[in-house]
């Protein structure tokens, strides 16, 4: 399986790094980012634009589109990235509380662009993410992601 080759050798240590106070984590340190072809094209702190190139890993939906589960993963990665860079010191994302996604059109373009905006930062932090084609003419998905944020435990 293609995705198995991109998983970390020690997933427990990897997850600890993600969860325990490493708020400056780079995008390529998130699971699956490289395999899915996700890059950060613009970052303004509370807003960011990501791009995902169509490839053999992420295509598999109806009408030769990008799989809906892959799109949901893309949305969650974008949301976590935005929240993490706005966390207070000694805070962490505890978990994703809610991911609500409306699939509006099949994602069939060569580039799928994610526009993520922080709506609320607090114990429950919320990000809105829209997935567009590369030209920003067709909206594929509109999503809202809420995450529980709390104090990080010191090791």
XYZ file of N, CA and C in Angstrom:
465
model
N 0.839 -1.182 0.000
C 0.000 0.000 0.000
C 0.887 1.250 0.000
N 0.516 2.217 -0.795
C 1.314 3.431 -0.951
C 1.370 4.234 0.344
N 0.246 4.419 1.034
C 0.227 5.241 2.233
C 1.036 4.634 3.371
N 1.125 3.315 3.439
C 1.899 2.675 4.503
C 3.363 3.070 4.439
N 3.863 3.363 3.261
C 5.271 3.724 3.124
C 5.591 5.112 3.674
N 4.593 5.947 3.922
C 4.854 7.292 4.432
C 4.594 7.426 5.926
N 4.125 6.366 6.552
C 3.880 6.415 7.986
C 5.195 6.398 8.749
N 5.256 7.064 9.898
C 6.483 7.076 10.682
C 6.810 5.692 11.223
N 8.111 5.443 11.451
C 8.542 4.137 11.953
C 8.073 3.915 13.380
N 8.039 4.956 14.186
C 7.556 4.863 15.560
C 6.358 5.798 15.719
N 5.147 5.300 15.408
C 3.980 6.180 15.406
C 3.658 6.791 16.768
N 3.957 6.091 17.862
C 3.656 6.629 19.189
C 4.498 7.874 19.466
N 5.800 7.800 19.206
C 6.669 8.963 19.404
C 6.246 10.102 18.484
N 5.868 9.754 17.274
C 5.440 10.757 16.305
C 4.212 11.506 16.818
N 3.221 10.759 17.312
C 2.000 11.386 17.821
C 2.277 12.229 19.056
N 3.194 11.772 19.912
C 3.562 12.585 21.077
C 4.136 13.922 20.636
N 4.960 13.905 19.598
C 5.544 15.141 19.084
C 4.446 16.070 18.572
N 3.472 15.513 17.889
C 2.379 16.330 17.363
C 1.570 16.947 18.501
N 1.270 16.150 19.516
C 0.353 16.582 20.558
C 1.020 17.424 21.634
N 2.239 17.135 21.998
C 2.877 17.744 23.162
C 3.627 19.037 22.875
N 2.905 20.116 22.683
C 3.507 21.434 22.707
C 4.439 21.805 21.573
N 4.427 21.110 20.465
C 5.266 21.486 19.323
C 4.419 22.312 18.366
N 4.128 23.531 18.750
C 3.212 24.373 17.984
C 3.812 24.900 16.695
N 5.112 24.774 16.523
C 5.756 25.301 15.323
C 6.019 24.198 14.304
N 5.263 23.130 14.382
C 5.452 22.001 13.489
C 5.287 22.418 12.032
N 6.161 21.926 11.186
C 6.093 22.214 9.757
C 4.993 21.374 9.111
N 4.468 21.851 8.010
C 3.396 21.143 7.318
C 3.810 19.731 6.927
N 5.039 19.548 6.451
C 5.454 18.219 5.982
C 5.642 17.214 7.113
N 5.491 17.627 8.365
C 5.566 16.699 9.488
C 4.214 16.048 9.792
N 3.146 16.513 9.183
C 1.838 15.898 9.376
C 1.772 14.597 8.583
N 1.053 13.598 9.117
C 0.924 12.341 8.373
C 0.269 12.574 7.010
N 0.724 11.890 6.025
C 0.132 11.829 4.682
C 0.315 13.066 3.808
N 0.873 14.151 4.313
C 1.004 15.384 3.525
C 1.803 15.147 2.250
N 2.923 14.467 2.365
C 3.770 14.215 1.195
C 3.075 13.289 0.208
N 2.499 12.206 0.702
C 1.832 11.242 -0.185
C 0.647 11.860 -0.907
N -0.060 12.754 -0.237
C -1.228 13.385 -0.852
C -0.862 14.573 -1.729
N 0.375 15.033 -1.657
C 0.814 16.150 -2.499
C 0.359 17.505 -2.003
N 0.267 17.679 -0.672
C -0.208 18.938 -0.091
C 0.969 19.878 0.152
N 0.810 21.129 -0.276
C 1.817 22.164 -0.018
C 1.129 23.415 0.522
N 1.891 24.221 1.246
C 1.395 25.492 1.774
C 1.809 26.585 0.807
N 0.834 27.289 0.220
C 1.195 28.322 -0.751
C 1.126 29.734 -0.178
N 0.345 29.923 0.884
C 0.244 31.251 1.503
C -0.135 31.078 2.966
N 0.526 31.829 3.854
C 0.254 31.715 5.280
C 0.214 33.106 5.898
N -0.943 33.473 6.439
C -1.096 34.789 7.064
C -1.489 34.667 8.533
N -1.110 33.580 9.172
C -1.387 33.394 10.596
C -2.747 32.807 10.885
N -3.802 33.588 10.669
C -5.150 33.072 10.901
C -5.826 32.634 9.604
N -5.164 32.833 8.492
C -5.650 32.389 7.183
C -4.496 31.743 6.437
N -4.799 30.686 5.704
C -3.753 30.034 4.912
C -4.376 29.407 3.676
N -3.552 29.275 2.651
C -3.969 28.620 1.413
C -3.028 27.450 1.168
N -3.623 26.298 0.932
C -2.884 25.074 0.653
C -3.238 24.616 -0.752
N -2.369 23.823 -1.351
C -2.661 23.220 -2.652
C -2.354 21.735 -2.591
N -3.225 20.942 -3.200
C -3.021 19.501 -3.283
C -3.058 19.101 -4.750
N -1.952 18.548 -5.214
C -1.868 18.094 -6.601
C -2.553 16.738 -6.736
N -3.260 16.572 -7.809
C -3.913 15.300 -8.120
C -2.829 14.257 -8.378
N -2.934 13.092 -7.741
C -1.961 12.018 -7.962
C -2.620 10.654 -7.783
N -1.860 9.597 -7.984
C -2.434 8.243 -7.930
C -2.883 7.860 -6.527
N -2.380 8.523 -5.503
C -2.769 8.211 -4.129
C -4.126 8.797 -3.783
N -4.418 10.013 -4.233
C -5.642 10.671 -3.773
C -6.849 10.534 -4.702
N -6.669 9.975 -5.881
C -7.798 9.787 -6.803
C -8.433 8.423 -6.543
N -9.737 8.365 -6.545
C -10.422 7.094 -6.334
C -11.903 7.276 -6.080
N -12.388 8.488 -6.252
C -13.803 8.762 -6.053
C -14.592 8.576 -7.341
N -15.862 8.912 -7.280
C -16.721 8.793 -8.457
C -16.282 9.780 -9.525
N -16.524 9.451 -10.768
C -16.154 10.279 -11.927
C -14.663 10.618 -11.942
N -13.845 9.666 -11.460
C -12.388 9.834 -11.436
C -11.974 11.071 -10.631
N -12.679 11.311 -9.541
C -12.406 12.477 -8.693
C -11.546 12.074 -7.500
N -11.135 13.076 -6.741
C -10.400 12.810 -5.506
C -11.386 12.250 -4.489
N -10.980 11.200 -3.816
C -11.802 10.491 -2.847
C -12.285 11.434 -1.739
N -13.541 11.289 -1.328
C -14.118 12.139 -0.291
C -13.413 12.038 1.050
N -12.933 10.861 1.408
C -12.181 10.698 2.652
C -10.862 11.444 2.606
N -10.248 11.472 1.430
C -9.007 12.231 1.246
C -9.294 13.723 1.400
N -10.410 14.186 0.847
C -10.777 15.599 0.979
C -11.018 15.963 2.447
N -11.672 15.078 3.194
C -11.903 15.324 4.620
C -10.583 15.365 5.391
N -9.650 14.488 5.035
C -8.323 14.493 5.661
C -7.605 15.802 5.361
N -7.676 16.236 4.121
C -7.069 17.500 3.682
C -7.628 18.672 4.498
N -8.936 18.705 4.669
C -9.603 19.746 5.451
C -9.095 19.733 6.895
N -9.009 18.551 7.486
C -8.576 18.449 8.884
C -7.115 18.867 9.055
N -6.260 18.486 8.119
C -4.852 18.904 8.166
C -4.760 20.431 8.113
N -5.503 21.048 7.206
C -5.484 22.514 7.082
C -5.967 23.177 8.372
N -7.041 22.652 8.950
C -7.586 23.221 10.186
C -6.599 23.089 11.339
N -6.020 21.910 11.501
C -5.055 21.701 12.583
C -3.850 22.619 12.416
N -3.388 22.796 11.194
C -2.242 23.670 10.940
C -2.539 25.098 11.408
N -3.708 25.619 11.055
C -4.093 26.983 11.436
C -4.213 27.108 12.956
N -4.871 26.155 13.588
C -5.045 26.219 15.043
C -3.694 26.130 15.742
N -2.847 25.197 15.317
C -1.546 25.003 15.973
C -0.704 26.273 15.958
N -0.714 26.995 14.872
C 0.131 28.191 14.828
C -0.460 29.359 15.607
N -1.671 29.206 16.115
C -2.290 30.254 16.926
C -2.473 29.856 18.388
N -1.941 28.710 18.772
C -2.047 28.250 20.154
C -1.197 29.102 21.091
N -1.665 29.234 22.314
C -0.847 29.861 23.357
C 0.240 28.877 23.769
N 1.260 29.413 24.414
C 2.324 28.554 24.921
C 1.731 27.558 25.920
N 2.207 26.348 25.894
C 1.775 25.239 26.756
C 0.331 24.817 26.498
N -0.163 25.064 25.307
C -1.485 24.586 24.900
C -1.312 23.587 23.777
N -2.334 22.775 23.574
C -2.287 21.771 22.525
C -3.693 21.466 22.032
N -3.759 20.898 20.840
C -5.027 20.376 20.337
C -5.232 19.030 21.012
N -6.336 18.893 21.726
C -6.643 17.623 22.388
C -7.205 16.618 21.381
N -8.162 17.075 20.574
C -8.748 16.215 19.543
C -9.683 17.046 18.661
N -10.022 16.474 17.528
C -11.030 17.089 16.667
C -12.389 16.743 17.258
N -13.186 17.762 17.568
C -14.509 17.533 18.140
C -15.553 17.299 17.062
N -15.449 18.072 15.989
C -16.478 18.005 14.958
C -15.866 18.370 13.617
N -16.192 17.599 12.611
C -15.793 17.918 11.241
C -17.057 17.807 10.402
N -17.546 18.940 9.952
C -18.763 18.991 9.153
C -18.364 19.420 7.751
N -18.659 18.581 6.765
C -18.232 18.886 5.397
C -19.403 18.701 4.433
N -19.590 19.683 3.582
C -20.608 19.606 2.533
C -19.883 19.414 1.206
N -20.105 18.263 0.588
C -19.508 17.970 -0.719
C -20.429 18.546 -1.788
N -19.944 19.530 -2.537
C -20.784 20.249 -3.489
C -20.553 19.833 -4.937
N -19.307 19.527 -5.292
C -18.947 19.106 -6.647
C -17.820 18.086 -6.571
N -17.710 17.249 -7.589
C -16.607 16.290 -7.648
C -15.291 17.032 -7.847
N -14.282 16.651 -7.075
C -12.956 17.284 -7.159
C -12.166 16.618 -8.277
N -12.234 17.198 -9.464
C -11.610 16.583 -10.642
C -10.484 17.424 -11.245
N -10.145 18.539 -10.637
C -9.104 19.405 -11.209
C -7.703 18.879 -10.889
N -6.708 19.416 -11.577
C -5.315 19.013 -11.344
C -4.823 19.494 -9.989
N -5.297 20.642 -9.551
C -4.937 21.215 -8.250
C -6.221 21.463 -7.464
N -6.231 21.036 -6.197
C -7.332 21.354 -5.299
C -6.785 22.311 -4.250
N -7.384 23.476 -4.193
C -6.909 24.559 -3.330
C -7.765 24.599 -2.066
N -7.120 24.641 -0.897
C -7.830 24.763 0.381
C -7.589 26.154 0.939
N -8.670 26.850 1.254
C -8.585 28.161 1.886
C -9.125 28.011 3.298
N -8.233 28.129 4.281
C -8.593 27.914 5.680
C -8.561 29.231 6.443
N -9.594 29.461 7.264
C -9.688 30.694 8.059
C -10.084 30.355 9.490
N -9.322 30.880 10.438
C -9.632 30.697 11.849
C -10.833 31.564 12.194
N -11.874 30.952 12.736
C -13.096 31.661 13.093
C -13.116 31.968 14.585
N -12.673 30.995 15.386
C -12.688 31.162 16.839
C -11.496 30.443 17.438
N -10.812 31.120 18.367
C -9.703 30.506 19.087
C -10.059 30.506 20.558
N -10.067 29.334 21.170
C -10.411 29.199 22.581
C -10.386 27.736 22.958
N -11.131 27.367 24.000
C -11.164 25.955 24.408
C -11.745 25.085 23.303
N -12.681 25.636 22.571
C -13.129 25.014 21.328
C -12.744 25.979 20.217
N -11.812 25.568 19.385
C -11.330 26.418 18.290
C -11.944 25.939 16.990
N -12.323 26.878 16.137
C -13.044 26.539 14.913
C -12.376 27.166 13.696
N -12.282 26.370 12.649
C -11.714 26.805 11.373
C -12.711 26.462 10.272
N -12.895 27.382 9.337
C -13.699 27.123 8.142
C -12.733 26.893 6.990
N -12.983 25.825 6.232
C -12.120 25.478 5.099
C -12.994 25.304 3.863
N -12.585 25.940 2.780
C -13.249 25.736 1.488
C -12.255 25.116 0.528
N -12.698 24.098 -0.196
C -11.868 23.452 -1.212
C -12.362 23.872 -2.591
N -11.450 24.430 -3.381
C -11.742 24.948 -4.716
C -10.864 24.265 -5.741
N -11.216 24.426 -7.008
C -10.292 24.023 -8.069
C -9.163 25.055 -8.107
N -8.113 24.766 -8.861
C -6.941 25.641 -8.910
C -7.226 27.049 -9.397
N -8.235 27.213 -10.246
C -8.592 28.536 -10.784
C -9.599 29.278 -9.907
N -10.062 28.624 -8.875
C -11.070 29.158 -7.957
C -12.386 29.499 -8.666
N -12.789 28.607 -9.565
C -14.066 28.787 -10.260
C -15.125 27.797 -9.778
N -14.698 26.642 -9.261
C -15.636 25.619 -8.799
C -15.349 25.281 -7.343
N -16.359 25.448 -6.481
C -16.241 25.095 -5.071
C -16.562 23.610 -4.920
N -15.600 22.836 -4.406
C -15.796 21.393 -4.220
C -16.445 21.083 -2.874
N -15.961 21.723 -1.821
C -16.435 21.434 -0.468
C -16.410 22.688 0.392
N -17.314 22.717 1.337
C -17.302 23.742 2.382
C -17.306 22.978 3.702
N -16.362 23.287 4.592
C -16.232 22.519 5.829
C -16.016 23.421 7.032
N -16.428 22.894 8.186
C -16.162 23.542 9.468
C -15.550 22.488 10.383
N -14.415 22.830 10.982
C -13.715 21.904 11.871
C -13.589 22.560 13.240
N -14.043 21.855 14.280
C -13.904 22.330 15.657
C -12.995 21.380 16.414
N -12.046 21.952 17.158
C -11.090 21.153 17.924
C -11.094 21.589 19.380
N -10.974 20.609 20.276
C -10.813 20.898 21.696
C -9.364 21.280 21.935
N -9.156 22.393 22.619
C -7.814 22.882 22.931
C -7.687 22.959 24.444
N -6.545 22.507 24.955
C -6.322 22.549 26.399
C -4.859 22.698 26.727
N -4.574 22.677 28.015
C -3.191 22.778 28.472
C -2.438 21.504 28.133
N -1.209 21.664 27.687
C -0.392 20.489 27.395
C 0.223 19.984 28.687
N 0.401 18.685 28.760
C 1.025 18.060 29.925
C 2.525 18.070 29.716
N 3.252 18.370 30.745
C 4.712 18.341 30.631
C 5.196 16.928 30.881
N 6.246 16.566 30.160
C 6.766 15.199 30.302
C 7.885 15.156 31.296
